[in-house]
PDB file of C-alpha atoms and ligand atoms in Angstrom:
ATOM      1  CA  UNK A   1      12.643  40.616  56.198  1.00  0.00           C
ATOM      2  CA  UNK A   2      10.913  38.204  58.539  1.00  0.00           C
ATOM      3  CA  UNK A   3       9.091  35.442  56.788  1.00  0.00           C
ATOM      4  CA  UNK A   4       5.291  35.849  56.983  1.00  0.00           C
ATOM      5  CA  UNK A   5       3.823  33.197  59.144  1.00  0.00           C
ATOM      6  CA  UNK A   6       1.518  30.873  57.303  1.00  0.00           C
ATOM      7  CA  UNK A   7      -2.134  31.295  58.203  1.00  0.00           C
ATOM      8  CA  UNK A   8      -3.395  28.137  59.896  1.00  0.00           C
ATOM      9  CA  UNK A   9      -5.912  26.395  57.669  1.00  0.00           C
ATOM     10  CA  UNK A  10      -9.408  26.679  59.046  1.00  0.00           C
ATOM     11  CA  UNK A  11     -12.050  23.995  58.698  1.00  0.00           C
ATOM     12  CA  UNK A  12     -13.431  23.895  55.144  1.00  0.00           C
ATOM     13  CA  UNK A  13     -16.408  22.216  53.598  1.00  0.00           C
ATOM     14  CA  UNK A  14     -15.892  19.364  51.185  1.00  0.00           C
ATOM     15  CA  UNK A  15     -18.062  20.107  48.179  1.00  0.00           C
ATOM     16  CA  UNK A  16     -20.019  17.075  46.973  1.00  0.00           C
ATOM     17  CA  UNK A  17     -18.689  15.945  43.581  1.00  0.00           C
ATOM     18  CA  UNK A  18     -21.414  15.816  40.907  1.00  0.00           C
ATOM     19  CA  UNK A  19     -22.143  12.293  39.765  1.00  0.00           C
ATOM     20  CA  UNK A  20     -20.728  11.230  36.457  1.00  0.00           C
ATOM     21  CA  UNK A  21     -23.010  10.031  33.675  1.00  0.00           C
ATOM     22  CA  UNK A  22     -21.728   6.501  34.210  1.00  0.00           C
ATOM     23  CA  UNK A  23     -22.565   6.649  37.921  1.00  0.00           C
ATOM     24  CA  UNK A  24     -26.085   7.913  37.179  1.00  0.00           C
ATOM     25  CA  UNK A  25     -26.589   5.161  34.602  1.00  0.00           C
ATOM     26  CA  UNK A  26     -25.277   2.547  37.057  1.00  0.00           C
ATOM     27  CA  UNK A  27     -27.958   3.416  39.625  1.00  0.00           C
ATOM     28  CA  UNK A  28     -30.608   3.381  36.907  1.00  0.00           C
ATOM     29  CA  UNK A  29     -31.149   7.169  36.890  1.00  0.00           C
ATOM     30  CA  UNK A  30     -33.491   8.182  34.084  1.00  0.00           C
ATOM     31  CA  UNK A  31     -33.656  11.914  34.634  1.00  0.00           C
ATOM     32  CA  UNK A  32     -31.370  14.069  32.483  1.00  0.00           C
ATOM     33  CA  UNK A  33     -29.437  16.401  34.703  1.00  0.00           C
ATOM     34  CA  UNK A  34     -29.853  20.110  34.104  1.00  0.00           C
ATOM     35  CA  UNK A  35     -26.243  20.586  33.092  1.00  0.00           C
ATOM     36  CA  UNK A  36     -26.577  18.134  30.179  1.00  0.00           C
ATOM     37  CA  UNK A  37     -29.662  19.757  28.677  1.00  0.00           C
ATOM     38  CA  UNK A  38     -28.943  21.708  25.498  1.00  0.00           C
ATOM     39  CA  UNK A  39     -30.092  25.314  25.743  1.00  0.00           C
ATOM     40  CA  UNK A  40     -31.832  27.030  22.834  1.00  0.00           C
ATOM     41  CA  UNK A  41     -28.955  29.488  22.459  1.00  0.00           C
ATOM     42  CA  UNK A  42     -26.262  26.791  22.256  1.00  0.00           C
ATOM     43  CA  UNK A  43     -24.281  27.485  19.131  1.00  0.00           C
ATOM     44  CA  UNK A  44     -24.870  25.719  15.884  1.00  0.00           C
ATOM     45  CA  UNK A  45     -27.340  24.066  13.801  1.00  0.00           C
ATOM     46  CA  UNK A  46     -30.922  24.288  15.062  1.00  0.00           C
ATOM     47  CA  UNK A  47     -33.112  21.349  15.988  1.00  0.00           C
ATOM     48  CA  UNK A  48     -31.689  17.933  16.780  1.00  0.00           C
ATOM     49  CA  UNK A  49     -34.787  15.889  15.971  1.00  0.00           C
ATOM     50  CA  UNK A  50     -34.365  15.995  12.195  1.00  0.00           C
ATOM     51  CA  UNK A  51     -32.714  13.859   9.559  1.00  0.00           C
ATOM     52  CA  UNK A  52     -29.199  15.132   8.820  1.00  0.00           C
ATOM     53  CA  UNK A  53     -27.582  14.842   5.417  1.00  0.00           C
ATOM     54  CA  UNK A  54     -24.354  12.844   5.270  1.00  0.00           C
ATOM     55  CA  UNK A  55     -21.213  14.931   4.864  1.00  0.00           C
ATOM     56  CA  UNK A  56     -19.097  13.856   1.902  1.00  0.00           C
ATOM     57  CA  UNK A  57     -15.721  13.333   3.573  1.00  0.00           C
ATOM     58  CA  UNK A  58     -13.150  12.744   0.855  1.00  0.00           C
ATOM     59  CA  UNK A  59     -11.144   9.558   1.129  1.00  0.00           C
ATOM     60  CA  UNK A  60      -7.510  10.051   0.259  1.00  0.00           C
ATOM     61  CA  UNK A  61      -5.839   6.829  -0.755  1.00  0.00           C
ATOM     62  CA  UNK A  62      -2.240   7.581   0.132  1.00  0.00           C
ATOM     63  CA  UNK A  63      -1.165   4.553  -1.858  1.00  0.00           C
ATOM     64  CA  UNK A  64      -2.264   6.405  -4.989  1.00  0.00           C
ATOM     65  CA  UNK A  65       0.169   9.201  -4.245  1.00  0.00           C
ATOM     66  CA  UNK A  66       2.974   6.680  -4.458  1.00  0.00           C
ATOM     67  CA  UNK A  67       1.988   5.807  -8.010  1.00  0.00           C
ATOM     68  CA  UNK A  68       4.295   7.481 -10.437  1.00  0.00           C
ATOM     69  CA  UNK A  69       1.822   9.786 -12.202  1.00  0.00           C
ATOM     70  CA  UNK A  70      -1.250  11.476 -10.852  1.00  0.00           C
ATOM     71  CA  UNK A  71      -3.748  13.966 -12.209  1.00  0.00           C
ATOM     72  CA  UNK A  72      -4.345  17.163 -10.252  1.00  0.00           C
ATOM     73  CA  UNK A  73      -7.619  19.023 -10.641  1.00  0.00           C
ATOM     74  CA  UNK A  74      -8.935  22.021  -8.682  1.00  0.00           C
ATOM     75  CA  UNK A  75      -5.378  23.337  -8.648  1.00  0.00           C
ATOM     76  CA  UNK A  76      -6.544  26.951  -8.594  1.00  0.00           C
ATOM     77  CA  UNK A  77      -5.068  27.976 -11.964  1.00  0.00           C
ATOM     78  CA  UNK A  78      -7.889  29.355 -14.063  1.00  0.00           C
ATOM     79  CA  UNK A  79      -8.911  27.589 -17.244  1.00  0.00           C
ATOM     80  CA  UNK A  80      -8.611  30.900 -19.055  1.00  0.00           C
ATOM     81  CA  UNK A  81      -4.962  31.271 -18.054  1.00  0.00           C
ATOM     82  CA  UNK A  82      -4.151  27.685 -19.040  1.00  0.00           C
ATOM     83  CA  UNK A  83      -5.856  28.167 -22.418  1.00  0.00           C
ATOM     84  CA  UNK A  84      -3.872  31.342 -23.030  1.00  0.00           C
ATOM     85  CA  UNK A  85      -0.607  29.592 -22.155  1.00  0.00           C
ATOM     86  CA  UNK A  86      -1.384  26.827 -24.604  1.00  0.00           C
ATOM     87  CA  UNK A  87      -2.385  29.314 -27.295  1.00  0.00           C
ATOM     88  CA  UNK A  88       0.858  31.278 -26.902  1.00  0.00           C
ATOM     89  CA  UNK A  89       2.837  28.049 -27.239  1.00  0.00           C
ATOM     90  CA  UNK A  90       0.834  27.137 -30.328  1.00  0.00           C
ATOM     91  CA  UNK A  91       1.488  30.535 -31.882  1.00  0.00           C
ATOM     92  CA  UNK A  92       5.211  30.221 -31.183  1.00  0.00           C
ATOM     93  CA  UNK A  93       5.496  26.816 -32.815  1.00  0.00           C
ATOM     94  CA  UNK A  94       3.514  28.112 -35.807  1.00  0.00           C
ATOM     95  CA  UNK A  95       6.250  30.694 -36.514  1.00  0.00           C
ATOM     96  CA  UNK A  96       8.624  30.199 -39.413  1.00  0.00           C
ATOM     97  CA  UNK A  97      11.613  28.108 -38.532  1.00  0.00           C
ATOM     98  CA  UNK A  98      14.064  31.038 -38.957  1.00  0.00           C
ATOM     99  CA  UNK A  99      12.039  33.038 -36.414  1.00  0.00           C
ATOM    100  CA  UNK A 100      12.085  30.182 -33.924  1.00  0.00           C
ATOM    101  CA  UNK A 101      15.799  29.660 -34.388  1.00  0.00           C
ATOM    102  CA  UNK A 102      16.380  33.135 -32.949  1.00  0.00           C
ATOM    103  CA  UNK A 103      15.476  31.545 -29.627  1.00  0.00           C
ATOM    104  CA  UNK A 104      17.635  28.460 -30.107  1.00  0.00           C
ATOM    105  CA  UNK A 105      18.764  26.849 -26.895  1.00  0.00           C
ATOM    106  CA  UNK A 106      22.420  27.445 -26.155  1.00  0.00           C
ATOM    107  CA  UNK A 107      24.701  24.541 -25.371  1.00  0.00           C
ATOM    108  CA  UNK A 108      24.446  23.650 -21.705  1.00  0.00           C
ATOM    109  CA  UNK A 109      21.337  25.760 -21.198  1.00  0.00           C
ATOM    110  CA  UNK A 110      17.933  24.379 -20.380  1.00  0.00           C
ATOM    111  CA  UNK A 111      16.154  27.403 -21.846  1.00  0.00           C
ATOM    112  CA  UNK A 112      15.442  27.976 -25.499  1.00  0.00           C
ATOM    113  CA  UNK A 113      13.932  26.467 -28.567  1.00  0.00           C
ATOM    114  CA  UNK A 114      14.888  23.181 -30.091  1.00  0.00           C
ATOM    115  CA  UNK A 115      15.586  19.636 -29.294  1.00  0.00           C
ATOM    116  CA  UNK A 116      16.112  17.465 -32.323  1.00  0.00           C
ATOM    117  CA  UNK A 117      17.392  19.674 -35.135  1.00  0.00           C
ATOM    118  CA  UNK A 118      15.259  20.815 -38.020  1.00  0.00           C
ATOM    119  CA  UNK A 119      17.602  20.660 -40.965  1.00  0.00           C
ATOM    120  CA  UNK A 120      15.637  22.706 -43.466  1.00  0.00           C
ATOM    121  CA  UNK A 121      12.374  24.577 -43.829  1.00  0.00           C
ATOM    122  CA  UNK A 122      11.237  21.993 -46.351  1.00  0.00           C
ATOM    123  CA  UNK A 123      12.184  19.028 -44.273  1.00  0.00           C
ATOM    124  CA  UNK A 124       9.422  16.466 -44.174  1.00  0.00           C
ATOM    125  CA  UNK A 125       9.137  13.813 -41.546  1.00  0.00           C
ATOM    126  CA  UNK A 126       6.914  10.795 -41.717  1.00  0.00           C
ATOM    127  CA  UNK A 127       5.176  11.117 -38.388  1.00  0.00           C
ATOM    128  CA  UNK A 128       3.735   7.599 -38.521  1.00  0.00           C
ATOM    129  CA  UNK A 129       3.721   6.519 -34.890  1.00  0.00           C
ATOM    130  CA  UNK A 130       5.475   3.234 -35.760  1.00  0.00           C
ATOM    131  CA  UNK A 131       8.431   5.152 -37.191  1.00  0.00           C
ATOM    132  CA  UNK A 132       8.836   8.265 -35.118  1.00  0.00           C
ATOM    133  CA  UNK A 133       8.372   8.987 -31.454  1.00  0.00           C
ATOM    134  CA  UNK A 134       7.438  12.481 -30.319  1.00  0.00           C
ATOM    135  CA  UNK A 135       9.613  12.081 -27.231  1.00  0.00           C
ATOM    136  CA  UNK A 136      11.925   9.115 -26.698  1.00  0.00           C
ATOM    137  CA  UNK A 137      11.466   6.879 -23.627  1.00  0.00           C
ATOM    138  CA  UNK A 138      12.922   8.641 -20.627  1.00  0.00           C
ATOM    139  CA  UNK A 139      12.384   9.306 -16.942  1.00  0.00           C
ATOM    140  CA  UNK A 140      12.408  12.925 -15.846  1.00  0.00           C
ATOM    141  CA  UNK A 141      15.554  14.005 -14.023  1.00  0.00           C
ATOM    142  CA  UNK A 142      13.492  16.565 -12.108  1.00  0.00           C
ATOM    143  CA  UNK A 143      11.990  16.344  -8.633  1.00  0.00           C
ATOM    144  CA  UNK A 144       8.532  16.579 -10.135  1.00  0.00           C
ATOM    145  CA  UNK A 145       7.249  17.579 -13.558  1.00  0.00           C
ATOM    146  CA  UNK A 146       3.863  19.185 -14.093  1.00  0.00           C
ATOM    147  CA  UNK A 147       2.357  18.681 -17.507  1.00  0.00           C
ATOM    148  CA  UNK A 148      -0.478  20.630 -19.024  1.00  0.00           C
ATOM    149  CA  UNK A 149      -1.344  18.194 -21.743  1.00  0.00           C
ATOM    150  CA  UNK A 150      -3.024  18.990 -25.021  1.00  0.00           C
ATOM    151  CA  UNK A 151      -6.765  19.227 -24.383  1.00  0.00           C
ATOM    152  CA  UNK A 152      -7.722  16.923 -27.211  1.00  0.00           C
ATOM    153  CA  UNK A 153      -4.810  14.914 -28.516  1.00  0.00           C
ATOM    154  CA  UNK A 154      -3.389  12.030 -26.512  1.00  0.00           C
ATOM    155  CA  UNK A 155       0.175  10.903 -26.995  1.00  0.00           C
ATOM    156  CA  UNK A 156       1.832  10.417 -23.637  1.00  0.00           C
ATOM    157  CA  UNK A 157       2.471   6.829 -22.621  1.00  0.00           C
ATOM    158  CA  UNK A 158       3.814   5.431 -19.369  1.00  0.00           C
ATOM    159  CA  UNK A 159       5.552   2.083 -18.943  1.00  0.00           C
ATOM    160  CA  UNK A 160       4.098  -0.032 -16.161  1.00  0.00           C
ATOM    161  CA  UNK A 161       4.671  -3.755 -15.672  1.00  0.00           C
ATOM    162  CA  UNK A 162       6.516  -3.877 -19.024  1.00  0.00           C
ATOM    163  CA  UNK A 163       3.506  -2.519 -20.861  1.00  0.00           C
ATOM    164  CA  UNK A 164       2.976   0.949 -22.384  1.00  0.00           C
ATOM    165  CA  UNK A 165      -0.231   2.661 -21.248  1.00  0.00           C
ATOM    166  CA  UNK A 166      -1.866   5.696 -22.852  1.00  0.00           C
ATOM    167  CA  UNK A 167      -2.294   8.545 -20.392  1.00  0.00           C
ATOM    168  CA  UNK A 168      -5.816   9.912 -20.827  1.00  0.00           C
ATOM    169  CA  UNK A 169      -6.356  13.570 -21.544  1.00  0.00           C
ATOM    170  CA  UNK A 170      -8.179  15.458 -18.785  1.00  0.00           C
ATOM    171  CA  UNK A 171      -8.675  19.018 -20.022  1.00  0.00           C
ATOM    172  CA  UNK A 172      -7.124  21.642 -17.748  1.00  0.00           C
ATOM    173  CA  UNK A 173      -5.905  19.094 -15.247  1.00  0.00           C
ATOM    174  CA  UNK A 174      -2.210  18.957 -14.466  1.00  0.00           C
ATOM    175  CA  UNK A 175      -0.432  15.655 -14.768  1.00  0.00           C
ATOM    176  CA  UNK A 176       2.117  15.358 -11.998  1.00  0.00           C
ATOM    177  CA  UNK A 177       5.005  13.070 -12.807  1.00  0.00           C
ATOM    178  CA  UNK A 178       7.399  11.969 -10.134  1.00  0.00           C
ATOM    179  CA  UNK A 179      10.975  12.642 -11.226  1.00  0.00           C
ATOM    180  CA  UNK A 180      14.234  10.857 -10.401  1.00  0.00           C
ATOM    181  CA  UNK A 181      15.050  13.220  -7.558  1.00  0.00           C
ATOM    182  CA  UNK A 182      11.867  12.438  -5.646  1.00  0.00           C
ATOM    183  CA  UNK A 183      12.461   8.740  -6.319  1.00  0.00           C
ATOM    184  CA  UNK A 184      15.855   9.111  -4.666  1.00  0.00           C
ATOM    185  CA  UNK A 185      14.591  11.279  -1.796  1.00  0.00           C
ATOM    186  CA  UNK A 186      11.788   8.825  -0.989  1.00  0.00           C
ATOM    187  CA  UNK A 187      14.230   5.920  -1.265  1.00  0.00           C
ATOM    188  CA  UNK A 188      12.190   4.439  -4.086  1.00  0.00           C
ATOM    189  CA  UNK A 189       8.744   4.680  -2.469  1.00  0.00           C
ATOM    190  CA  UNK A 190       7.692   7.096  -5.217  1.00  0.00           C
ATOM    191  CA  UNK A 191       8.842   5.874  -8.616  1.00  0.00           C
ATOM    192  CA  UNK A 192       9.979   8.055 -11.484  1.00  0.00           C
ATOM    193  CA  UNK A 193       8.162   6.459 -14.425  1.00  0.00           C
ATOM    194  CA  UNK A 194       9.635   5.703 -17.800  1.00  0.00           C
ATOM    195  CA  UNK A 195       7.484   7.520 -20.342  1.00  0.00           C
ATOM    196  CA  UNK A 196       7.439   8.516 -24.000  1.00  0.00           C
ATOM    197  CA  UNK A 197       5.243  10.397 -26.433  1.00  0.00           C
ATOM    198  CA  UNK A 198       3.887   8.848 -29.612  1.00  0.00           C
ATOM    199  CA  UNK A 199       3.112  10.899 -32.685  1.00  0.00           C
ATOM    200  CA  UNK A 200      -0.156  11.502 -34.431  1.00  0.00           C
ATOM    201  CA  UNK A 201      -0.415  11.664 -38.204  1.00  0.00           C
ATOM    202  CA  UNK A 202      -3.605  13.689 -38.120  1.00  0.00           C
ATOM    203  CA  UNK A 203      -3.316  16.258 -35.393  1.00  0.00           C
ATOM    204  CA  UNK A 204      -0.813  18.581 -33.813  1.00  0.00           C
ATOM    205  CA  UNK A 205      -0.252  18.159 -30.090  1.00  0.00           C
ATOM    206  CA  UNK A 206       1.160  20.640 -27.611  1.00  0.00           C
ATOM    207  CA  UNK A 207       2.081  19.944 -24.020  1.00  0.00           C
ATOM    208  CA  UNK A 208       3.493  22.468 -21.588  1.00  0.00           C
ATOM    209  CA  UNK A 209       5.867  21.140 -18.984  1.00  0.00           C
ATOM    210  CA  UNK A 210       6.975  22.802 -15.768  1.00  0.00           C
ATOM    211  CA  UNK A 211      10.044  21.095 -14.396  1.00  0.00           C
ATOM    212  CA  UNK A 212      10.629  21.492 -10.667  1.00  0.00           C
ATOM    213  CA  UNK A 213      14.042  20.620  -9.309  1.00  0.00           C
ATOM    214  CA  UNK A 214      16.258  21.570  -6.411  1.00  0.00           C
ATOM    215  CA  UNK A 215      19.281  23.761  -7.235  1.00  0.00           C
ATOM    216  CA  UNK A 216      21.755  21.729  -9.314  1.00  0.00           C
ATOM    217  CA  UNK A 217      24.412  22.087  -6.576  1.00  0.00           C
ATOM    218  CA  UNK A 218      22.029  20.752  -3.964  1.00  0.00           C
ATOM    219  CA  UNK A 219      23.066  17.242  -3.045  1.00  0.00           C
ATOM    220  CA  UNK A 220      20.080  14.980  -2.650  1.00  0.00           C
ATOM    221  CA  UNK A 221      19.778  11.635  -0.948  1.00  0.00           C
ATOM    222  CA  UNK A 222      17.103   9.440   0.606  1.00  0.00           C
ATOM    223  CA  UNK A 223      15.467  10.854   3.727  1.00  0.00           C
ATOM    224  CA  UNK A 224      17.180   9.062   6.638  1.00  0.00           C
ATOM    225  CA  UNK A 225      13.885   8.256   8.379  1.00  0.00           C
ATOM    226  CA  UNK A 226      12.807   6.190   5.383  1.00  0.00           C
ATOM    227  CA  UNK A 227      15.789   3.874   5.706  1.00  0.00           C
ATOM    228  CA  UNK A 228      15.689   0.939   8.075  1.00  0.00           C
ATOM    229  CA  UNK A 229      16.412  -2.777   8.168  1.00  0.00           C
ATOM    230  CA  UNK A 230      13.427  -3.681   6.017  1.00  0.00           C
ATOM    231  CA  UNK A 231      13.945  -0.737   3.658  1.00  0.00           C
ATOM    232  CA  UNK A 232      17.670  -0.451   3.071  1.00  0.00           C
ATOM    233  CA  UNK A 233      19.145   2.581   1.338  1.00  0.00           C
ATOM    234  CA  UNK A 234      18.624   2.237  -2.413  1.00  0.00           C
ATOM    235  CA  UNK A 235      20.517   5.320  -3.550  1.00  0.00           C
ATOM    236  CA  UNK A 236      23.809   6.848  -2.559  1.00  0.00           C
ATOM    237  CA  UNK A 237      24.175  10.536  -1.854  1.00  0.00           C
ATOM    238  CA  UNK A 238      27.051  10.909  -4.323  1.00  0.00           C
ATOM    239  CA  UNK A 239      25.564  11.584  -7.739  1.00  0.00           C
ATOM    240  CA  UNK A 240      28.587  10.064  -9.489  1.00  0.00           C
ATOM    241  CA  UNK A 241      28.361   6.834  -7.588  1.00  0.00           C
ATOM    242  CA  UNK A 242      26.356   3.847  -8.809  1.00  0.00           C
ATOM    243  CA  UNK A 243      22.639   4.449  -8.222  1.00  0.00           C
ATOM    244  CA  UNK A 244      23.201   8.192  -7.867  1.00  0.00           C
ATOM    245  CA  UNK A 245      20.985  10.706  -9.636  1.00  0.00           C
ATOM    246  CA  UNK A 246      23.009  10.805 -12.828  1.00  0.00           C
ATOM    247  CA  UNK A 247      23.110   7.068 -13.108  1.00  0.00           C
ATOM    248  CA  UNK A 248      19.417   6.520 -12.564  1.00  0.00           C
ATOM    249  CA  UNK A 249      18.599   8.970 -15.346  1.00  0.00           C
ATOM    250  CA  UNK A 250      20.893   7.413 -17.938  1.00  0.00           C
ATOM    251  CA  UNK A 251      20.053   3.886 -16.936  1.00  0.00           C
ATOM    252  CA  UNK A 252      16.394   4.577 -17.509  1.00  0.00           C
ATOM    253  CA  UNK A 253      16.703   6.464 -20.750  1.00  0.00           C
ATOM    254  CA  UNK A 254      18.715   3.593 -22.242  1.00  0.00           C
ATOM    255  CA  UNK A 255      16.308   0.893 -21.195  1.00  0.00           C
TER     256      UNK A 255
HETATM  257  O1  AKG B   1       4.493  15.677 -24.089  1.00  0.00           O
HETATM  258  C1  AKG B   1       4.249  15.154 -23.014  1.00  0.00           C
HETATM  259  O2  AKG B   1       3.104  14.936 -22.624  1.00  0.00           O
HETATM  260  C2  AKG B   1       5.382  14.726 -22.088  1.00  0.00           C
HETATM  261  C3  AKG B   1       6.637  15.508 -22.213  1.00  0.00           C
HETATM  262  C4  AKG B   1       7.707  14.979 -21.327  1.00  0.00           C
HETATM  263  O3  AKG B   1       7.812  13.813 -21.101  1.00  0.00           O
HETATM  264  C5  AKG B   1       8.648  15.881 -20.695  1.00  0.00           C
HETATM  265  O4  AKG B   1       8.585  17.094 -20.924  1.00  0.00           O
HETATM  266  O5  AKG B   1       9.506  15.398 -19.930  1.00  0.00           O
HETATM  267 FE1  FE2 B   2       9.233  13.542 -19.459  1.00  0.00          FE
END
């Protein structure tokens, strides 16, 4: 097929370009051009000649996220649900020891009742905080741990700058603890804190913990983009090697 011949371009008018605001200002123009005038039906908000309230824009200090523990509120879990969870836990621990032992944790399992053994129903322990710790100093081997702490009774302590600090109770907030795996993945930017729980001679304390971890077969290592000349790799990818996940956990719990 023969190619269509291009139509010769006829004379065309050059449309005058509207002046920019800067050009108008430069020649001292005072009149507001029609196209800049806000019409009554322009969307949003009503009159412009009023005092506007200041919007509270939250400031997120990202540095705080790098601190080892943080408290999450407005997490969307209802207070009623959290109270029920805590009540169920309380009821379970109030059962007779032989009942609880039916749910004893099996060797190698992470599910089930029991940690340090109760030797007899009549066993008494002096819970004086100087003598007995509720939970020994450790860092969590998880990626993150979420703790629903007892609403009234403190006990959790975190080691910072060689000093133990009490973690305050914030009812129905979730305490998010960075675990060893996130410490490794962030190449040490987020630190997995050493923590422990002290006992209370007067009052019972119940904390619920949700432990979040990748699959045990999932090899973890620092994110490559976080490693550079100024931030060299702090952890190897092989968990059996020095500074691997296993090592960091044991090193910390023996400190
Ligand atoms: O009881 C607590 O508040 C902390 C428990 C804890 O450290 C843990 O479950 O790893
Ligand atoms: Fe812990």
